[in-house]
PDB file of C-alpha atoms in Angstrom:
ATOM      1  CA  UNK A   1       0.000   0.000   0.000  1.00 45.00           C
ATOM      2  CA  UNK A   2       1.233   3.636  -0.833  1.00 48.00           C
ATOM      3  CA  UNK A   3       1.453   5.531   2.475  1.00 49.00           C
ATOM      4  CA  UNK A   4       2.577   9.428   2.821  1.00 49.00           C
ATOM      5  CA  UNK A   5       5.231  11.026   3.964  1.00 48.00           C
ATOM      6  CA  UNK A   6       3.379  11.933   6.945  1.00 48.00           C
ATOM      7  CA  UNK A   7       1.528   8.511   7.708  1.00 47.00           C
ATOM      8  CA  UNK A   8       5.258   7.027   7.827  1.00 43.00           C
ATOM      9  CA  UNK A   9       6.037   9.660  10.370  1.00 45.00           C
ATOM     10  CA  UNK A  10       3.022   9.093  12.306  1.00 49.00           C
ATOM     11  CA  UNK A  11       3.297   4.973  12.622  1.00 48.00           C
ATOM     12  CA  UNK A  12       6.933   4.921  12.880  1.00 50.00           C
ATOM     13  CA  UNK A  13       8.042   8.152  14.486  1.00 52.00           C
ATOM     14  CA  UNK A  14      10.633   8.345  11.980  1.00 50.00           C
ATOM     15  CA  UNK A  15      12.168  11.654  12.177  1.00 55.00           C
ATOM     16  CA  UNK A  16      14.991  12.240   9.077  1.00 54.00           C
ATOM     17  CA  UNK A  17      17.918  14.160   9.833  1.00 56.00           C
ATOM     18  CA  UNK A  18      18.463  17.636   8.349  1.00 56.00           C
ATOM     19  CA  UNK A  19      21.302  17.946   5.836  1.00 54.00           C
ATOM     20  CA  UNK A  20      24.708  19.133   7.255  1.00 55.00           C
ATOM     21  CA  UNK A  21      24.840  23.396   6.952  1.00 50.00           C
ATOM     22  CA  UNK A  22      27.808  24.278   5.059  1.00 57.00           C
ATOM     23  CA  UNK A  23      30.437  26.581   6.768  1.00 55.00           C
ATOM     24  CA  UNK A  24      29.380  29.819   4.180  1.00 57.00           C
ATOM     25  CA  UNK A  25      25.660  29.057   4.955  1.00 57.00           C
ATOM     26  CA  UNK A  26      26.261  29.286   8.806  1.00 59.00           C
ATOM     27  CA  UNK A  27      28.008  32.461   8.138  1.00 56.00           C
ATOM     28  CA  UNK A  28      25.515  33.965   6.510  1.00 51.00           C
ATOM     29  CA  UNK A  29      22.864  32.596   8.917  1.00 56.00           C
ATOM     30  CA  UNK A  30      24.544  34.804  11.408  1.00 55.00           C
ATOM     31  CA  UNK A  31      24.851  37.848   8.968  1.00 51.00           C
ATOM     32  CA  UNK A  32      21.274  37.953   8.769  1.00 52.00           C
ATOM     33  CA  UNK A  33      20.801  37.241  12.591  1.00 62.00           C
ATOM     34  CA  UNK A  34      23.153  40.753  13.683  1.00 67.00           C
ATOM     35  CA  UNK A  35      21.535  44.240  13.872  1.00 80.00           C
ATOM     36  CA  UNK A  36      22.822  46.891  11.482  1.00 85.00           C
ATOM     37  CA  UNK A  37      23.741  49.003  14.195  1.00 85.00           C
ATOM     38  CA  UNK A  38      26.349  46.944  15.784  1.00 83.00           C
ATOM     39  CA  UNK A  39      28.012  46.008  12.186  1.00 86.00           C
ATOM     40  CA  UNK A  40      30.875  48.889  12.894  1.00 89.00           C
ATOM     41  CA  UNK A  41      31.227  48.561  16.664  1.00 84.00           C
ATOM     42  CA  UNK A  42      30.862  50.963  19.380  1.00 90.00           C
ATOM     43  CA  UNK A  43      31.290  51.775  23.010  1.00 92.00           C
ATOM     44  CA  UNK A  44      30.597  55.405  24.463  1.00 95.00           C
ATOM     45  CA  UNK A  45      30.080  56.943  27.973  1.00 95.00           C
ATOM     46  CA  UNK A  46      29.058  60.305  29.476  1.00 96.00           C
ATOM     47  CA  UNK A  47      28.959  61.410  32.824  1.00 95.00           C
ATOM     48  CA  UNK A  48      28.350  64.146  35.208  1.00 95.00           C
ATOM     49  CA  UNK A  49      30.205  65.180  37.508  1.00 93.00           C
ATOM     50  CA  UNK A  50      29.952  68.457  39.855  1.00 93.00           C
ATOM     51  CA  UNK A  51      29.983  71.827  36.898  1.00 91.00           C
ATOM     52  CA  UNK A  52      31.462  69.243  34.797  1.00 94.00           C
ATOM     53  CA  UNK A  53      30.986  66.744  32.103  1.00 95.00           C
ATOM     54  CA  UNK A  54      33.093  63.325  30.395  1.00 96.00           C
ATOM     55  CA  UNK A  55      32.411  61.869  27.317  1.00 96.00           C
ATOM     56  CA  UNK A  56      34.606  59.053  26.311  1.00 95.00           C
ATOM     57  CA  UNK A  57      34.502  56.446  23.459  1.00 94.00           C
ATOM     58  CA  UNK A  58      36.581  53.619  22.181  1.00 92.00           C
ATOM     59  CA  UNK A  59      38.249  54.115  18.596  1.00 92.00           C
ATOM     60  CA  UNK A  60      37.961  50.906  17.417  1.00 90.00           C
ATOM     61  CA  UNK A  61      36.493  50.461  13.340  1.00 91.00           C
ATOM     62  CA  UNK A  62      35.555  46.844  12.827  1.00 87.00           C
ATOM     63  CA  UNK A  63      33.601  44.714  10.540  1.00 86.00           C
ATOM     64  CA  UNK A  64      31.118  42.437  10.892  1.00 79.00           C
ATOM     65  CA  UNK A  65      32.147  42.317  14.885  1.00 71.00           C
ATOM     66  CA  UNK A  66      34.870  39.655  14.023  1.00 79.00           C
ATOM     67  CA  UNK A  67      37.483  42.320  12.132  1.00 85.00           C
ATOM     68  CA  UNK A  68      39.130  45.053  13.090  1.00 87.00           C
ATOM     69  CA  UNK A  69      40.214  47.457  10.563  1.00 87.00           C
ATOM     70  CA  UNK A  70      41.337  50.489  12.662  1.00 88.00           C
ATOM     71  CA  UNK A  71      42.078  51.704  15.634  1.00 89.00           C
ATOM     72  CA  UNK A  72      41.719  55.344  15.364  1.00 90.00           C
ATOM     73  CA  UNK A  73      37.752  55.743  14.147  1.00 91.00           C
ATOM     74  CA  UNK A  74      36.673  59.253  16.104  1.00 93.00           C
ATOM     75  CA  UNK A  75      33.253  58.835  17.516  1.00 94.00           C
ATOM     76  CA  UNK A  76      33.125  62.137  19.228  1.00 95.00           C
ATOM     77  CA  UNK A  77      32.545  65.289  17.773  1.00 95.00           C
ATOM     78  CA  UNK A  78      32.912  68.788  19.360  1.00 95.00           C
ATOM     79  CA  UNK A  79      29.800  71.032  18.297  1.00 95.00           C
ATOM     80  CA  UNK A  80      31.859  73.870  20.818  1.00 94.00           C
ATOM     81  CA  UNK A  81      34.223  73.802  23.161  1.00 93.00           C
ATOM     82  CA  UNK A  82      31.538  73.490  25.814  1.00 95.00           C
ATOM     83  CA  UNK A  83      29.565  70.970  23.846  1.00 96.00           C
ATOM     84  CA  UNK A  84      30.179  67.414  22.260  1.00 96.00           C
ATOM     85  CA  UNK A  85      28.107  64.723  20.663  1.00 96.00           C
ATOM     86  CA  UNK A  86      29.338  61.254  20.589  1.00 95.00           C
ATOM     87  CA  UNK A  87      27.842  58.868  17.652  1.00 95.00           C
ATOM     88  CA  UNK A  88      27.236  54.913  18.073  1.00 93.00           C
ATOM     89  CA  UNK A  89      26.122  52.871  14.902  1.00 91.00           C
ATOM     90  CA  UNK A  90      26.936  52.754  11.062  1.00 92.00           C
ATOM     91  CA  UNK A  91      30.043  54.790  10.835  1.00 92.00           C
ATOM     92  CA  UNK A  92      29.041  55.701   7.182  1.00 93.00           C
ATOM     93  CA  UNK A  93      25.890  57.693   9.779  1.00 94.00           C
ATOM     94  CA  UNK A  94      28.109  58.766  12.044  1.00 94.00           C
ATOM     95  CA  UNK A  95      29.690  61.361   9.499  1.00 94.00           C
ATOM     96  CA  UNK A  96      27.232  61.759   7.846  1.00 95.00           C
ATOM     97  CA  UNK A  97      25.279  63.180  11.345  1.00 95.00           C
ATOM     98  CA  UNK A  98      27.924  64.630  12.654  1.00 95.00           C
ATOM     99  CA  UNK A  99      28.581  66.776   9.599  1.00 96.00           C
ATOM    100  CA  UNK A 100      24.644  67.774   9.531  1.00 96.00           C
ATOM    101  CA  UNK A 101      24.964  68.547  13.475  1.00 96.00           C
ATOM    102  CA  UNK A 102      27.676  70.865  12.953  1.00 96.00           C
ATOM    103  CA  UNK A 103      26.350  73.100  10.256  1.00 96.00           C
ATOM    104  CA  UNK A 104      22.740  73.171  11.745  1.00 95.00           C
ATOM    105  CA  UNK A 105      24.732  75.074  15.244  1.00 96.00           C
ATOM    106  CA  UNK A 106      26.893  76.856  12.443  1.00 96.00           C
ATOM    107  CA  UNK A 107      23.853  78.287  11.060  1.00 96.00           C
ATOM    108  CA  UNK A 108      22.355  78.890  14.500  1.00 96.00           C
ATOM    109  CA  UNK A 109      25.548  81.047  15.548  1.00 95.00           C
ATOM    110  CA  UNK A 110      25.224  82.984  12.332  1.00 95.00           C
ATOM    111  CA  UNK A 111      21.532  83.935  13.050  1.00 95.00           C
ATOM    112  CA  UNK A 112      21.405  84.199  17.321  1.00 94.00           C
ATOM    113  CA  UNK A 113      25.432  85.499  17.511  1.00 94.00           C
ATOM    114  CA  UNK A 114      25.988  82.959  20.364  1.00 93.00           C
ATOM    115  CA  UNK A 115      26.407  79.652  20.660  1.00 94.00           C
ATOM    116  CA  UNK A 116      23.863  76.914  21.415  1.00 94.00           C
ATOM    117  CA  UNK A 117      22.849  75.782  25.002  1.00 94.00           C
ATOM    118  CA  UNK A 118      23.015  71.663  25.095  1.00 95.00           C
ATOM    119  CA  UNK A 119      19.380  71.177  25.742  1.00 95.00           C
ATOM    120  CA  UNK A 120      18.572  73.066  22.633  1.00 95.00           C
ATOM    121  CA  UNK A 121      21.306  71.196  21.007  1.00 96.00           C
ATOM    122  CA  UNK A 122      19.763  67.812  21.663  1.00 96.00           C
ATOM    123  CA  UNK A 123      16.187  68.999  20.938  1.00 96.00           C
ATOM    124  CA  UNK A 124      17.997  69.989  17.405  1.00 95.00           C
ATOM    125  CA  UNK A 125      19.425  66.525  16.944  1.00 96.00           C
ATOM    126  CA  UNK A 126      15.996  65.125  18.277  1.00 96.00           C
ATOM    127  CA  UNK A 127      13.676  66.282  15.603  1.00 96.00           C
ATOM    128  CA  UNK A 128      16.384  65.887  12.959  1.00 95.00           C
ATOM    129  CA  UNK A 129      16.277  62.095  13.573  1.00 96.00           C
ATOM    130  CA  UNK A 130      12.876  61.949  14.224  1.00 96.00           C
ATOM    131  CA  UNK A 131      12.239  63.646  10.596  1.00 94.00           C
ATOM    132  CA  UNK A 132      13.938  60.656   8.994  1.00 93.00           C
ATOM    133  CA  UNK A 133      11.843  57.873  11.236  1.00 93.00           C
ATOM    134  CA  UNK A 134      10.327  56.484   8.437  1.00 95.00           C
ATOM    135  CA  UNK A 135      14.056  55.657   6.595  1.00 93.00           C
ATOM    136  CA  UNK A 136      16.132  56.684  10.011  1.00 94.00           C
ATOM    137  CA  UNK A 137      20.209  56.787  10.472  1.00 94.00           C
ATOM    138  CA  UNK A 138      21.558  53.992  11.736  1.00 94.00           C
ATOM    139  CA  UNK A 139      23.173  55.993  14.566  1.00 94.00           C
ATOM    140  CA  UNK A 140      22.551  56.710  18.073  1.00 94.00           C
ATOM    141  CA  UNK A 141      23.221  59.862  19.520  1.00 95.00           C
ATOM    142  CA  UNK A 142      24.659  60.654  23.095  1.00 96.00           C
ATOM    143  CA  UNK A 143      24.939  64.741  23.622  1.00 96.00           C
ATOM    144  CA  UNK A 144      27.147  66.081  26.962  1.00 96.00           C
ATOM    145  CA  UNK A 145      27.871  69.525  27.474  1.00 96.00           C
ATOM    146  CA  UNK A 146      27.709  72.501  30.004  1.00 95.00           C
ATOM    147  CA  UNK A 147      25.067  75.727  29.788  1.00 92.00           C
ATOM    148  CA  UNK A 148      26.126  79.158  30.396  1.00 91.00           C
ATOM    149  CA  UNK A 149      25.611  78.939  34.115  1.00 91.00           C
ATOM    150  CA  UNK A 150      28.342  75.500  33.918  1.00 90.00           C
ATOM    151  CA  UNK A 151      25.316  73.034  34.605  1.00 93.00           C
ATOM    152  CA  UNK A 152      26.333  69.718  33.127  1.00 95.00           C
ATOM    153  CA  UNK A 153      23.313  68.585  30.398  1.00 95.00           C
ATOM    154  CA  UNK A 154      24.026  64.156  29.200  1.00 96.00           C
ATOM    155  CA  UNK A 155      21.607  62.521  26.528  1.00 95.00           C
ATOM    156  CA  UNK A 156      20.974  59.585  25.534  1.00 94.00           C
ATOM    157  CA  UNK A 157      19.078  58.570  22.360  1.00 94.00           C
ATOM    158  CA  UNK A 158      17.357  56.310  19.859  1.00 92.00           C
ATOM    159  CA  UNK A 159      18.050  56.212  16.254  1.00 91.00           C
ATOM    160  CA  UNK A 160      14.617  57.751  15.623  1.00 93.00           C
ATOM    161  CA  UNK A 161      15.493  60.866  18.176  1.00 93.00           C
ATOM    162  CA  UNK A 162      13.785  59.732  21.494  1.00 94.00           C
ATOM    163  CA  UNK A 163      15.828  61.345  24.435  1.00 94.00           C
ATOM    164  CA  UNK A 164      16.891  59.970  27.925  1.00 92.00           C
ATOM    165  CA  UNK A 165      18.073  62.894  29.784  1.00 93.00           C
ATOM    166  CA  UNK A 166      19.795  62.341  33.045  1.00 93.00           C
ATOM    167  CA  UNK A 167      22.127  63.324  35.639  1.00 92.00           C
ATOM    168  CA  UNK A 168      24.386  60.621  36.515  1.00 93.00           C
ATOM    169  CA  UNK A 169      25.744  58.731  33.273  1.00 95.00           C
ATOM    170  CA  UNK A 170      24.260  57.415  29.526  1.00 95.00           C
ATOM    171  CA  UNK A 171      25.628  54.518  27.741  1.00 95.00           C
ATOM    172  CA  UNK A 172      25.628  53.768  24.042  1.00 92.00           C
ATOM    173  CA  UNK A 173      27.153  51.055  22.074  1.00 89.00           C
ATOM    174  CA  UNK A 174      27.433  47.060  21.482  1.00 86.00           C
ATOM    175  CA  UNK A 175      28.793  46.765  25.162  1.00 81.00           C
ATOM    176  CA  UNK A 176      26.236  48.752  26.484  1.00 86.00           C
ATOM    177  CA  UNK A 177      24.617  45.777  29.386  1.00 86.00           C
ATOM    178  CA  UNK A 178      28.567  45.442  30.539  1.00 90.00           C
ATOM    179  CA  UNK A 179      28.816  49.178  30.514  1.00 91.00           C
ATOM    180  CA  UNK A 180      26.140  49.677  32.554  1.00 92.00           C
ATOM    181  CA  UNK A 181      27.413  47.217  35.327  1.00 92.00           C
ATOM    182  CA  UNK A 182      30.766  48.611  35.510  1.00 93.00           C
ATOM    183  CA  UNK A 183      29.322  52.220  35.737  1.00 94.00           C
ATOM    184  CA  UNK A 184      26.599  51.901  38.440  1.00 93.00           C
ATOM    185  CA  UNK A 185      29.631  49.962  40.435  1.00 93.00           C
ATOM    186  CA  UNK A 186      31.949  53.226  39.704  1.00 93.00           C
ATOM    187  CA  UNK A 187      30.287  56.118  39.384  1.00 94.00           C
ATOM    188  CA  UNK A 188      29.460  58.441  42.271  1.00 92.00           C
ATOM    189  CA  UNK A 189      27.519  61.968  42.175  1.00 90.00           C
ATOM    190  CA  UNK A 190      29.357  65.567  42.508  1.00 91.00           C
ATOM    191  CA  UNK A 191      32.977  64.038  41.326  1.00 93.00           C
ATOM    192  CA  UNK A 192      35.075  66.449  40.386  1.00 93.00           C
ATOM    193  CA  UNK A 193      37.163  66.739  37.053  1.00 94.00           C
ATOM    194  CA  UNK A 194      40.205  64.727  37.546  1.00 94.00           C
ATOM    195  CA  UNK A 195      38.004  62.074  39.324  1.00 95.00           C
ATOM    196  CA  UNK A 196      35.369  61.874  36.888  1.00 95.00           C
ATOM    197  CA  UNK A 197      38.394  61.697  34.395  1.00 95.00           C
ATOM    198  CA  UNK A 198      39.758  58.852  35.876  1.00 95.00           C
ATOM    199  CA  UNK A 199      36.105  57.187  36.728  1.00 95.00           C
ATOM    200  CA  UNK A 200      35.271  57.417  33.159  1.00 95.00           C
ATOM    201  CA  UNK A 201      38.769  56.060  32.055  1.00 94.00           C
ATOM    202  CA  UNK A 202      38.096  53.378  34.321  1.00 94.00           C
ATOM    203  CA  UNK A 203      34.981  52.259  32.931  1.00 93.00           C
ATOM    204  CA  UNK A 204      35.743  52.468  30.125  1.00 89.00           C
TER     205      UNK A 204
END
């Protein structure tokens, strides 16, 4: 008698072995599996310490998190001298952001003759990421910086432009669940410069 595929299955409980994955196919499996935004590699931290800020990244350029094809990639950018943004994600995005960022606060200093405040900074950076939502930047933004008064300002963001304001430390990055462990174990509030220098190096 002819019997299906499935009837053998069922009376036997016959279960066939898949065919052996070839080494390209498994590579490519995994290809698929990994987010866009950790294809470059990244690691950045701010802080705040007392009328002071830290930003600090890594400057490693890899590929495909198994190559590393520099060691000099800069991933922070200084808008001011009182303000920096620091850029996680493709690095083709990263320059591509950080150019935008800069000539959006050049044109603000040509129109308001002063220099923009952080919050207004990352409000800027907000809405310019959350314009492009629909087709966004593979890049996640992290904005630290003082005011006029020397009140610190840290962001965090999403690549569509949803901030995280707060006033201890932000994380960005591939390593960002070990970053966060190592930071809540280091960090303290009110540190001054050359502490939060070395806290930050430390982490890091």
């Amino acid at each position: 008698q002819r019997q299906g595929r499935r009837g053998y299955l069922e009376t036997t409980g016959f279960r066939p072995s898949p065919p052996p994955v070839r080494a390209s196919a498994r590579r490519f499996r995994n290809l698929c599996k990994m987010s866009i935004m950790s294809y470059n590699g990244a690691a950045l931290i701010a802080m705040c310490g007392k009328d002071c800020v830290a930003i600090a990244s890594d400057l490693r350029f890899g590929i495909n998190q198994q190559q590393t094809t520099a060691c000099d990639m800069k991933k922070i950018y200084e808008i001011h001298p009182h303000l920096y943004v620091g850029l996680s994600g493709l690095a083709s995005d990263q320059m591509t952001l950080a150019a935008r960022f800069k000539f959006r606060h050049n044109l603000y200093k040509l129109r308001e003759n002063r220099n923009m405040k952080p919050e207004t900074f990352a409000n800027v950076v907000s809405t310019m990421l959350y314009e492009k939502r629909f087709g966004p930047y593979y890049a996640e933004p992290i904005v630290a910086g003082l005011d006029e008064n020397g009140k610190p300002f840290i962001t965090g963001m999403d690549l569509i432009g949803a901030m995280a304001p707060t006033d201890n430390f932000v994380v960005c990055g591939n390593a960002e669940e070990s970053l966060f462990g190592v930071c809540e174990s280091m960090y303290k509030p009110d540190l001054g410069p050359e502490e939060l220098f070395e806290v930050i190096s430390q982490c890091l």
